[in-house]
Coordinates of N, CA and C in Angstrom, one line a residue:
X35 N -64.6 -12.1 5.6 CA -63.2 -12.0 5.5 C -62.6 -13.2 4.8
X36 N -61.9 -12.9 3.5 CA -61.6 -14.1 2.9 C -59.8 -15.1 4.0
X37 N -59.9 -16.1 3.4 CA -59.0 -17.0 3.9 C -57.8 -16.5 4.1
X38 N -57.3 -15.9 3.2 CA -56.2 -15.2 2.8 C -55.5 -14.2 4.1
X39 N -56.5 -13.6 4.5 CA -56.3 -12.4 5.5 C -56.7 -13.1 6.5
X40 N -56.7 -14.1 6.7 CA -57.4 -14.5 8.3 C -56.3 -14.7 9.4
X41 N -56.5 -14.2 10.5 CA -54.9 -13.6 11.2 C -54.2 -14.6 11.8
X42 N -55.3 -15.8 12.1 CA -54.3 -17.3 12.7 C -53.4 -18.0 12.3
X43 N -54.1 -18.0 10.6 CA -53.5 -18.6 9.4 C -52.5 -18.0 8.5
X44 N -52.5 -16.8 9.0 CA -51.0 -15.5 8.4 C -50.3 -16.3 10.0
X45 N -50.4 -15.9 11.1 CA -49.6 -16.4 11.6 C -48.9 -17.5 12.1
X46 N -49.6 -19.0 11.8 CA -49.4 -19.9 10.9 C -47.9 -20.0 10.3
X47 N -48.5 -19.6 8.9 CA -47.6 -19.9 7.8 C -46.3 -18.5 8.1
X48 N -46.4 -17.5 9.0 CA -45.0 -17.2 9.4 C -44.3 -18.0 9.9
X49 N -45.0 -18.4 10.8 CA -44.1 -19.2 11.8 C -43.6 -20.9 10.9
X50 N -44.1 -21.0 9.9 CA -43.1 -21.9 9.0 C -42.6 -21.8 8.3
X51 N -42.5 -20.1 7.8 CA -41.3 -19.9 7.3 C -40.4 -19.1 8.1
X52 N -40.9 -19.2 9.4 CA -39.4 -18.3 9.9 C -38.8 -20.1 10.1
X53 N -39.2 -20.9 10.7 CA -38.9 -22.3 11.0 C -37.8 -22.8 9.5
X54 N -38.6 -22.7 8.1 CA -38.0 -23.1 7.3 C -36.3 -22.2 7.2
X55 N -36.6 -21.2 7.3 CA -35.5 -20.4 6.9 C -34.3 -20.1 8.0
X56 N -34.5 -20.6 9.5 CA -33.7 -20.9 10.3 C -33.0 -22.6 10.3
X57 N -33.9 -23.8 9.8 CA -33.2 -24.3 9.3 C -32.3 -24.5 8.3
X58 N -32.6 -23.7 7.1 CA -31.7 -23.7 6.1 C -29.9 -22.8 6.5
X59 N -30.9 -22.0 7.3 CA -29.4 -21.1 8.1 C -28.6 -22.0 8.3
X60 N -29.1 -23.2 9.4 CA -28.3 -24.1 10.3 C -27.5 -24.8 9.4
X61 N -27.8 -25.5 8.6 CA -27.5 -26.2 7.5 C -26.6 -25.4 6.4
X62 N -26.5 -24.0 6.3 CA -25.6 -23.5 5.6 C -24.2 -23.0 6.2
X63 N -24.6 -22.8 7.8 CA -23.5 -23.0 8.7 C -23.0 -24.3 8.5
X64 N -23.5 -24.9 8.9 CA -22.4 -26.6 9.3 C -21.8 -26.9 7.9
X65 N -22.4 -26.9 6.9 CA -21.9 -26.8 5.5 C -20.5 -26.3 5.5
X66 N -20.4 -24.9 5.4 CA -19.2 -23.7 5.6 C -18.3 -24.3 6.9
X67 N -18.8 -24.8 8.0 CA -17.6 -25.2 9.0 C -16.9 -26.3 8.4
X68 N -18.1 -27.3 7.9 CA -17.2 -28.6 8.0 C -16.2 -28.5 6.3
X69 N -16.8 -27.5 5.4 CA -16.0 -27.1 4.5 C -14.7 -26.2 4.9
X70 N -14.6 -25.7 5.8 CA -13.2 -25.1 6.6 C -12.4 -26.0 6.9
X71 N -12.9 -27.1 7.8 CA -11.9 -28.1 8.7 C -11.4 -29.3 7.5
X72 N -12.3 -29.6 6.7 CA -11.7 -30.3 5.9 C -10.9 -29.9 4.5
X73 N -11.2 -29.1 3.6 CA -10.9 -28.4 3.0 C -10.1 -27.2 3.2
X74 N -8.9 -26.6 3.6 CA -8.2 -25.7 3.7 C -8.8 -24.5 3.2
X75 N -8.2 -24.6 1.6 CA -8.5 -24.0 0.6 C -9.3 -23.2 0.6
X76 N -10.7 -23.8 1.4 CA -12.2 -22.9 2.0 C -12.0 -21.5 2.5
X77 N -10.9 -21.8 3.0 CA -10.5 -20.4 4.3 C -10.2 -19.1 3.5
X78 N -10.4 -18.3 4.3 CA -9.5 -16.8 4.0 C -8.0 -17.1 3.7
X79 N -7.7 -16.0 2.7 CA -5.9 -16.0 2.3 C -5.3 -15.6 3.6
X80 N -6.2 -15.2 5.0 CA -5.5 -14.3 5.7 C -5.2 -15.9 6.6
X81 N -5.6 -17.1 7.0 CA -5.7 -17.4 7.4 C -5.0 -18.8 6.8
X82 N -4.6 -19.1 5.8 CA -3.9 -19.9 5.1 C -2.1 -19.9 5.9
X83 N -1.4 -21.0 5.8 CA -0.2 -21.1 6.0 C 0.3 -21.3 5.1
X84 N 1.2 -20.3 4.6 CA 2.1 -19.8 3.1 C 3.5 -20.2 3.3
X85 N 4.0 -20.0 4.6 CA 5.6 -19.9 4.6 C 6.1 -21.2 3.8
X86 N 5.3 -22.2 3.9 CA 6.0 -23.0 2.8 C 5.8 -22.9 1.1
X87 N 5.3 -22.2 0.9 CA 4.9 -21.6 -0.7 C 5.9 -21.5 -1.5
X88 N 6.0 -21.4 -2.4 CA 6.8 -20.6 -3.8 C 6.4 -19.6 -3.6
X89 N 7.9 -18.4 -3.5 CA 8.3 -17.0 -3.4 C 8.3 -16.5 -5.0
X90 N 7.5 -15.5 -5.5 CA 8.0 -14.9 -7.0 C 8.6 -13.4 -6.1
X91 N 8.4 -12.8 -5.1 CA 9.3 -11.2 -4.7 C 8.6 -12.1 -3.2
X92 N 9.6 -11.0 -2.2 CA 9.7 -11.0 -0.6 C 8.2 -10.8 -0.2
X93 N 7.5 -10.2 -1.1 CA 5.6 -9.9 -1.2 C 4.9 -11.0 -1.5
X94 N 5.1 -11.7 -2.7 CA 4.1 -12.7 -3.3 C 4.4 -13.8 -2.8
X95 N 3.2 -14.4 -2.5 CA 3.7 -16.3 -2.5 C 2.5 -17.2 -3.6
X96 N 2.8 -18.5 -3.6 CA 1.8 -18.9 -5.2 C 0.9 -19.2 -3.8
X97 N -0.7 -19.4 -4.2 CA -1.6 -19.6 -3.3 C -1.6 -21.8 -3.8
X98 N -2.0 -22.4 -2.9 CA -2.5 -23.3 -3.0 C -3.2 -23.9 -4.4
X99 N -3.1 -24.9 -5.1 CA -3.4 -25.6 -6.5 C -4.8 -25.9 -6.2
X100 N -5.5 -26.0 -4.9 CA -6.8 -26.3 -5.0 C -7.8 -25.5 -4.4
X101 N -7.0 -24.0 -3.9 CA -7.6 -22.8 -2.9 C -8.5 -22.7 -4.4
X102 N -10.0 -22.3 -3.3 CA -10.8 -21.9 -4.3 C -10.4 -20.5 -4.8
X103 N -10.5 -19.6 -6.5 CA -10.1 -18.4 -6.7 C -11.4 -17.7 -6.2
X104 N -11.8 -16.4 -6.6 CA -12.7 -15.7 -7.0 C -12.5 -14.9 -8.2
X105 N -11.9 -15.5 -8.8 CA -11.8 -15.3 -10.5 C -11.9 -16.3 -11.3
X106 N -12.1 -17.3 -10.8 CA -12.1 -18.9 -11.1 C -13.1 -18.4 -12.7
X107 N -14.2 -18.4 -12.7 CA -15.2 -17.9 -13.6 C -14.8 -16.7 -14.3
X108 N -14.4 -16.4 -15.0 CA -13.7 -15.6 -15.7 C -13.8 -15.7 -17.2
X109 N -14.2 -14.8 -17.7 CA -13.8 -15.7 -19.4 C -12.3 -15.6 -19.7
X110 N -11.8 -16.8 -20.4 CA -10.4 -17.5 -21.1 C -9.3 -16.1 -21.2
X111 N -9.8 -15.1 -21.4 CA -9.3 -13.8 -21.6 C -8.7 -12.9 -20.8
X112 N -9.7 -12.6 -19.9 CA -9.7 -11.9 -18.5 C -8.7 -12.8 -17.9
X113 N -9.0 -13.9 -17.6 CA -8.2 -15.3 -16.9 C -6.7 -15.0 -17.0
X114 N -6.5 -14.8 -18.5 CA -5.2 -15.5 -18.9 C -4.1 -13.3 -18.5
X115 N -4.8 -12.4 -18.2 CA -4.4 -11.7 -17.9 C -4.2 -11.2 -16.7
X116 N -5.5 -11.4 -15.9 CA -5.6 -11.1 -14.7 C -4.9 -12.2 -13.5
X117 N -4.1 -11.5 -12.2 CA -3.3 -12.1 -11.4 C -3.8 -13.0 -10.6
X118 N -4.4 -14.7 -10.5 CA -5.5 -15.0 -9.8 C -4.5 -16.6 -9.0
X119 N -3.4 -16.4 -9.6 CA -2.7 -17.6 -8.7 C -1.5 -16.8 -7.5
X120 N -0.7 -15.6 -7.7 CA 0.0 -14.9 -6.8 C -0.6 -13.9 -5.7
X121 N -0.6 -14.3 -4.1 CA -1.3 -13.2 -3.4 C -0.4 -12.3 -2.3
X122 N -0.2 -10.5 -2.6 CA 0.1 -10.3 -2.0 C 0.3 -10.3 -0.5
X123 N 1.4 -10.9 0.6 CA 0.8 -11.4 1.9 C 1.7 -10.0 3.2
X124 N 1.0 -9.7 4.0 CA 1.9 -8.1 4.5 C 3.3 -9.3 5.0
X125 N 4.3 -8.8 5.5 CA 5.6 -9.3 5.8 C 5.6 -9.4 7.4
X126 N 4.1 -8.6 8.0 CA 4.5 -8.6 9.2 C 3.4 -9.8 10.1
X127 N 3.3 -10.6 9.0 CA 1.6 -11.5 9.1 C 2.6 -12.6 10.0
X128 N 1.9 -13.2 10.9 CA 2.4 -14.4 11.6 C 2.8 -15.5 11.2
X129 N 1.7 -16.0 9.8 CA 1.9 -17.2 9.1 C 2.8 -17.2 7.7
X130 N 3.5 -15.9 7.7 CA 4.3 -15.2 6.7 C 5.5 -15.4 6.7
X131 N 5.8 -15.5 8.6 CA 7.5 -15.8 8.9 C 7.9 -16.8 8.2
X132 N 9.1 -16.1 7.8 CA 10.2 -17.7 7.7 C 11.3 -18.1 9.0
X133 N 11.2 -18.5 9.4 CA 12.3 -18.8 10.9 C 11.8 -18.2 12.0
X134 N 12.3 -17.4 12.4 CA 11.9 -16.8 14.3 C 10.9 -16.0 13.6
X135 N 9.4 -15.5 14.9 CA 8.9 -14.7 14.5 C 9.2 -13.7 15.1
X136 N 9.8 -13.2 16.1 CA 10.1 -12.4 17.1 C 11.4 -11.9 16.2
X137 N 11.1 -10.5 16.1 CA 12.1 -9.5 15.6 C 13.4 -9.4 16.4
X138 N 14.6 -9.6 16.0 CA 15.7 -8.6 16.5 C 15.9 -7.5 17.4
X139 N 16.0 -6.8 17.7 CA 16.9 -5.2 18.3 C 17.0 -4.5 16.9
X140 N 17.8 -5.6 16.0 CA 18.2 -5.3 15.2 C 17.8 -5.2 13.5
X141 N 16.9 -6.0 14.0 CA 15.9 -6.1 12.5 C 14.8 -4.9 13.0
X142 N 14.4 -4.8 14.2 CA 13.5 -3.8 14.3 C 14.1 -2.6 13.3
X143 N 15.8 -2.1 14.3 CA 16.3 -0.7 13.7 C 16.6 -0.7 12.1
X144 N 16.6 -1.6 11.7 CA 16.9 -1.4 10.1 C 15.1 -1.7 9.4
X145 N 14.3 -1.9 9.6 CA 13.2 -1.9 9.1 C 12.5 -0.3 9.4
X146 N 12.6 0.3 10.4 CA 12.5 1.4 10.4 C 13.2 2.4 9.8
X147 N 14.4 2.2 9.6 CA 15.3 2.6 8.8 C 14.6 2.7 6.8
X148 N 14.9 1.4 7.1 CA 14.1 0.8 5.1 C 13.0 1.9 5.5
X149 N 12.0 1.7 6.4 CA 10.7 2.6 5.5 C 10.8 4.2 5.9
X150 N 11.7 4.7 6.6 CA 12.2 6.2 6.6 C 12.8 6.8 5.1
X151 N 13.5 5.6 4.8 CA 14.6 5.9 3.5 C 13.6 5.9 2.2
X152 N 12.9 4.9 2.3 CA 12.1 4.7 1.2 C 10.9 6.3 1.3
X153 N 10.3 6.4 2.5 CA 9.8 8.0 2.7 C 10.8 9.3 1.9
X154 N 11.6 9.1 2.6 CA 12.4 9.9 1.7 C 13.2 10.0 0.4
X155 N 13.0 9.4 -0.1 CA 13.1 8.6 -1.4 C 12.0 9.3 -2.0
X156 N 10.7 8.7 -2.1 CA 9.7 9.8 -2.6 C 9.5 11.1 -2.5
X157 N 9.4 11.5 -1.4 CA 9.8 13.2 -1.0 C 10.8 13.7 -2.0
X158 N 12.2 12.8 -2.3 CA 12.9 13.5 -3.2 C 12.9 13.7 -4.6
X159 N 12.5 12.8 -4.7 CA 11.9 12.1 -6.5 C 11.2 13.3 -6.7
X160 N 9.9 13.6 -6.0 CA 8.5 14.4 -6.5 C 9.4 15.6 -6.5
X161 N 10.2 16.0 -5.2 CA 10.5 17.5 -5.4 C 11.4 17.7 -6.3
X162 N 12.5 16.7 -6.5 CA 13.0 17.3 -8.0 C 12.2 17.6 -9.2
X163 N 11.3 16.3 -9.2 CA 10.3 16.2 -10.6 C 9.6 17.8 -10.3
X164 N 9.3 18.3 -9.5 CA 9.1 19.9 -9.3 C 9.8 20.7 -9.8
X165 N 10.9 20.6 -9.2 CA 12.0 21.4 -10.0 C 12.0 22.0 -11.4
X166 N 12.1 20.6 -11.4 CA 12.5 20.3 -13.2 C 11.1 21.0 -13.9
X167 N 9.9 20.1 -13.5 CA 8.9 21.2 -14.0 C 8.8 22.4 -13.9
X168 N 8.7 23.0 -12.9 CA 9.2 24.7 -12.6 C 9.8 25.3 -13.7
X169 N 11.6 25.0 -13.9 CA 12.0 25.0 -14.2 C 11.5 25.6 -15.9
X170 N 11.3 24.1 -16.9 CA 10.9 24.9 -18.0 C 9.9 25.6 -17.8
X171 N 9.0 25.5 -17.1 CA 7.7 26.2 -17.2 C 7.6 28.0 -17.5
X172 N 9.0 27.9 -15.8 CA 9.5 29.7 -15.9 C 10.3 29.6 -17.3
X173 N 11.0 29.0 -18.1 CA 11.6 29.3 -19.2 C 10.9 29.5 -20.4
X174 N 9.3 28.4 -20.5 CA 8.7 28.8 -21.6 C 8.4 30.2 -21.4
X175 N 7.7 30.4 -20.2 CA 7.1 32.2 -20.1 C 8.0 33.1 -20.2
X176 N 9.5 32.6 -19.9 CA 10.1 33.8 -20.2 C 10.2 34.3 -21.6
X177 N 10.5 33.5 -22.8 CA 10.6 33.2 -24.1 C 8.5 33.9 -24.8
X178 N 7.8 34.2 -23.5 CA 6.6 34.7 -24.6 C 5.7 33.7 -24.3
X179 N 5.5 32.8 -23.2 CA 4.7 31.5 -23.2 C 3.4 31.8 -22.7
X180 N 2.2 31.5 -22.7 CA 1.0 32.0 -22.5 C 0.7 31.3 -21.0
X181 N 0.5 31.8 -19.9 CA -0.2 31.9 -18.7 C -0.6 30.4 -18.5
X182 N -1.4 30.0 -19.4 CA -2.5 28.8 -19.3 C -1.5 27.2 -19.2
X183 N 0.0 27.8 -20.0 CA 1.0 26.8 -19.9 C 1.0 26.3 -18.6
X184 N 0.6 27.0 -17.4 CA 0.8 26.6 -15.9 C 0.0 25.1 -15.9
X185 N -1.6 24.9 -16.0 CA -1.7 23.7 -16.2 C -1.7 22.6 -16.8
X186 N -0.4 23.0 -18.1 CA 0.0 21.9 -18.6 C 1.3 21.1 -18.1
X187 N 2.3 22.4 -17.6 CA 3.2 21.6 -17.1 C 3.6 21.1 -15.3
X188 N 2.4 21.6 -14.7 CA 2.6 21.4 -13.4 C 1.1 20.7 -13.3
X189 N 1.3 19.3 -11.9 CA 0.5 19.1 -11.8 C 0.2 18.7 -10.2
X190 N -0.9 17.9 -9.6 CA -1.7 18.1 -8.4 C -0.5 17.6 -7.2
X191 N 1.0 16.8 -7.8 CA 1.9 16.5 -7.0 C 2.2 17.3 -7.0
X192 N 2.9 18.3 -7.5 CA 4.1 19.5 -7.8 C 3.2 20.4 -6.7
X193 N 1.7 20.7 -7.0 CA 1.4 21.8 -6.0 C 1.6 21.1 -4.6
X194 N 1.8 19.7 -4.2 CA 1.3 19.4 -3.2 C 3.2 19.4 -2.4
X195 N 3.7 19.3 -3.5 CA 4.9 19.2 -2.7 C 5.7 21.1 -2.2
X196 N 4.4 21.8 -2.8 CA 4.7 23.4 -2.1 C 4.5 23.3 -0.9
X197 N 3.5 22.8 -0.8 CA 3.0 22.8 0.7 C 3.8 23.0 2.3
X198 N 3.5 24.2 2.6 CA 5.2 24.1 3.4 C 5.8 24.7 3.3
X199 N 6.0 25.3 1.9 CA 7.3 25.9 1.8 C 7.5 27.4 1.9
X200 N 6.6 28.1 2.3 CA 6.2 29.3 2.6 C 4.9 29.7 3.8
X201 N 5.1 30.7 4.2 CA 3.9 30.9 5.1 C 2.7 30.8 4.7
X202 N 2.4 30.8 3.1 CA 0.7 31.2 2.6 C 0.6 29.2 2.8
X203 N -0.7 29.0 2.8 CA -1.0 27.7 2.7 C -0.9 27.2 1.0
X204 N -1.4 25.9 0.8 CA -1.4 25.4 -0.6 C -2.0 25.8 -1.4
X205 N -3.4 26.6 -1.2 CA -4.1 26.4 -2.2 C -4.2 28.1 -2.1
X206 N -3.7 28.9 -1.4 CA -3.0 30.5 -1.4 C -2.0 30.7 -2.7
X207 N -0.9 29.9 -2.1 CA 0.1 29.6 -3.3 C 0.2 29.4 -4.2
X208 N -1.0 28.1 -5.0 CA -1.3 27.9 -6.4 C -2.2 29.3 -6.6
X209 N -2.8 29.7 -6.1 CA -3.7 30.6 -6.7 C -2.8 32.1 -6.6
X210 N -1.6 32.3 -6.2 CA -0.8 33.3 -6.3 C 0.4 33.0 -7.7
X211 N 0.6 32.0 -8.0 CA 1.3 31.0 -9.2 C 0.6 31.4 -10.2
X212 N -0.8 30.8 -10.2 CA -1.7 31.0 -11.4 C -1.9 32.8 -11.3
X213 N -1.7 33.4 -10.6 CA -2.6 34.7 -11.1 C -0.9 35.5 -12.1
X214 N 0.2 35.2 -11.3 CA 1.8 36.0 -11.6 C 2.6 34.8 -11.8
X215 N 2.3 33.7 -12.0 CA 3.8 32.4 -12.5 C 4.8 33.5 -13.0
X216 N 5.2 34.6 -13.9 CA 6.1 34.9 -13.9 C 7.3 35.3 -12.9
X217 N 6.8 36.1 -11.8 CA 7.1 36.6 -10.6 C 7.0 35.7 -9.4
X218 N 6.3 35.0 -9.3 CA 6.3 33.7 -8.0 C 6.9 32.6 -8.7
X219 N 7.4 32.3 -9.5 CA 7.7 30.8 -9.8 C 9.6 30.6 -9.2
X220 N 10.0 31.7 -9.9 CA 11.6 31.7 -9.1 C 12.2 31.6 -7.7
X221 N 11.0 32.6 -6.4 CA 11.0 32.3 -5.3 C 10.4 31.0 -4.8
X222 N 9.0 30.2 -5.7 CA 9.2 28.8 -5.2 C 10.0 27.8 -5.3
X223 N 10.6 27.6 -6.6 CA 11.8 27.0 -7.0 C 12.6 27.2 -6.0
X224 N 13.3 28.3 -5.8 CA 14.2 28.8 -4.5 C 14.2 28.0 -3.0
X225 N 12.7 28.2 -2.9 CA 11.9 27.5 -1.6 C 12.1 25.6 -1.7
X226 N 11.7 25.3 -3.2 CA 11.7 23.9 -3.1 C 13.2 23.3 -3.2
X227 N 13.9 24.1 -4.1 CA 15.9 23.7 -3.8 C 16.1 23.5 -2.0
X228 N 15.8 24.7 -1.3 CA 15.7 24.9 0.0 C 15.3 23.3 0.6
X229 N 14.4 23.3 0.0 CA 13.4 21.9 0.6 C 14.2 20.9 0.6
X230 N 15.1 20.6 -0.9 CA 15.3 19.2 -1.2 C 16.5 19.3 -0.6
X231 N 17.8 20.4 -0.3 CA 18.9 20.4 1.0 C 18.3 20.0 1.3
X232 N 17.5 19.8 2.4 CA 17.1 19.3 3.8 C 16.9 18.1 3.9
X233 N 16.1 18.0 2.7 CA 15.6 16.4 2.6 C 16.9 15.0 2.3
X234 N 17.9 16.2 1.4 CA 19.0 15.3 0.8 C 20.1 15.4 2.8
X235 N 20.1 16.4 3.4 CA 21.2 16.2 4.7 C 20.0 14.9 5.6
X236 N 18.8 14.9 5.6 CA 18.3 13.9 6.5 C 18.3 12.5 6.1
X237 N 18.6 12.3 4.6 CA 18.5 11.1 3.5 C 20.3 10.9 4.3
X238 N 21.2 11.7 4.3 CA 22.6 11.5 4.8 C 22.4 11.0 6.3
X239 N 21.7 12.1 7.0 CA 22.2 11.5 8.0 C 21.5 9.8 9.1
X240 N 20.4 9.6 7.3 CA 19.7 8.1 7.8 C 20.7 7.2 8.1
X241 N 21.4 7.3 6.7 CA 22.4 6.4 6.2 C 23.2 6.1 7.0
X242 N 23.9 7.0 7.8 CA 24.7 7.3 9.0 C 24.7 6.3 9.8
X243 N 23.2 6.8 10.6 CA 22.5 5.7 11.7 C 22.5 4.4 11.0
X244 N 22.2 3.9 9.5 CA 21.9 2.6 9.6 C 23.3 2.3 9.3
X245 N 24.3 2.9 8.8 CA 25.7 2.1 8.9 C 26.3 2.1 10.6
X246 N 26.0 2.8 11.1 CA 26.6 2.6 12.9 C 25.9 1.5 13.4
X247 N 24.1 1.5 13.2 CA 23.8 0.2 13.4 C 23.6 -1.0 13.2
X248 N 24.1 -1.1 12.0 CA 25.2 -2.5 11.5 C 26.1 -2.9 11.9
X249 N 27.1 -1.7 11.9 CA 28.1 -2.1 12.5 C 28.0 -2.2 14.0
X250 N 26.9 -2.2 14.8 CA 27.2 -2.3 16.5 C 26.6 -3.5 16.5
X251 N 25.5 -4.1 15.7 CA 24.8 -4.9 16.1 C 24.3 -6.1 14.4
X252 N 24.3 -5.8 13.4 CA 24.4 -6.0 12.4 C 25.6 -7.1 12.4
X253 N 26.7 -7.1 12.5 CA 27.8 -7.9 12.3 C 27.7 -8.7 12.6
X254 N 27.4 -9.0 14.1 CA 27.2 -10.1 15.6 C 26.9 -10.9 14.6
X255 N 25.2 -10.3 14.3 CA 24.0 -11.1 13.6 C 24.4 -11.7 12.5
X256 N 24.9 -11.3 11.4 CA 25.7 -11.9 10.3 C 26.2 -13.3 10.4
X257 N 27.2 -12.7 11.8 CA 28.3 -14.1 11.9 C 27.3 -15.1 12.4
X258 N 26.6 -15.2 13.4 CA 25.8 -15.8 13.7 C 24.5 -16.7 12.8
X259 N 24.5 -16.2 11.9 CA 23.6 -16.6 10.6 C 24.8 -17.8 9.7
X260 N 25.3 -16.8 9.5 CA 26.3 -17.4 8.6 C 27.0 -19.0 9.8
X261 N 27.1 -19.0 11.2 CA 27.6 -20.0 11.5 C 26.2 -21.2 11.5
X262 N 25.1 -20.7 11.6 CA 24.1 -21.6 11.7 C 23.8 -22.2 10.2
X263 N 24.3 -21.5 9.3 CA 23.8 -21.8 7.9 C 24.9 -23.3 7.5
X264 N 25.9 -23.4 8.2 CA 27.0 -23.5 8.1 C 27.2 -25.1 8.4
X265 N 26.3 -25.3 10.0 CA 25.7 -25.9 10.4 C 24.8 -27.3 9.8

């Protein structure tokens, strides 16, 4: 049996390289800690303290002048285009706050508010942009327009904002569009007008609620800002 395969000396030399390679672990840990506690920069963006940063929007803050990038290596090109000094940070991050971290009554009901309105904001946009596509699409065909016009001027939003709007499901409905768009396109149009009332009386009656609750609790807050600022 040559040297090579001899089973003492295989396990042997495992057992100095599992030794070698648990050392080098150890040593690549303490490396990485003591590069944490001394160096900042080291850390995760999630983990960095920003609130004192430069603001470019209510989203971005500038990262640190000596946080290491991960674009750092880049060629001069890439570099000079790509976004590697501004990082988006969520608004609801702890190290994010500016002043109190503890929400309102009142900042709760208007943040819910902002992202209901903003919801519906989209919902409105797409289903007009429906409309409006619809619209010519049934006009080209009436005028003589060829069938196949359906997938030029409607696309994977427009069907998605059918969804709903009748008993057949979505992918019933495009395939009832595609086979007669002359004959079904008027009755979904019909359906999506239908839609966008709805969307436009619940877009009103947001508005409603967030002016009542301004005014019940919104004002207090105001004056109270405004006297501390004042201060």
């Amino acid at each position: 049996m040559g040297c090579a395969n001899h089973p003492i000396r295989n396990k042997k030399r495992d057992a100095v390289h599992r030794g070698q390679l648990q050392s080098l672990s150890r040593k690549r840990d303490l490396r990485t800690s003591s590069l944490s506690k001394v160096q900042p920069w080291c850390k995760s963006v999630l983990n960095l303290d920003l609130s004192s940063s430069m603001t470019c929007t209510p989203s971005y803050r500038l990262l640190p002048i000596k946080y290491m990038r991960q674009a750092s290596t880049l060629h001069p090109l890439r570099a000079a285009v790509l976004n590697d000094h501004w990082v988006c940070v969520p608004s609801d991050h702890q190290n994010f706050h500016l002043g109190r971290n503890k929400k309102s009554t009142y900042e709760k009901k208007l943040q819910d508010c902002e992202e209901d309105c903003c919801e519906l904001d989209v919902l409105l946009e797409s289903t007009r942009a429906a409309i409006r596509r619809m619209e010519v699409l049934f006009q080209r065909l009436s005028t003589g327009g060829d069938i196949s016009l359906v997938d030029t001027y409607l696309t994977v939003l427009d069907w998605r904002c059918c969804n709903g709007i009748t008993d057949e499901c979505g992918a019933n409905l495009e395939y009832t569009v595609r086979r007669d768009p002359s004959a079904t396109l008027p009755l979904v149009i019909e359906k999506l007008k239908s839609k966008q009332e709805k969307l436009l009386a619940a877009q009103e009656g947001l508005f409603k609620s967030m002016k009542e609750a301004f005014l019940k609790e919104g004002a207090s807050e105001v004056r109270v800002d405004t006297k501390c600022d004042s201060l």
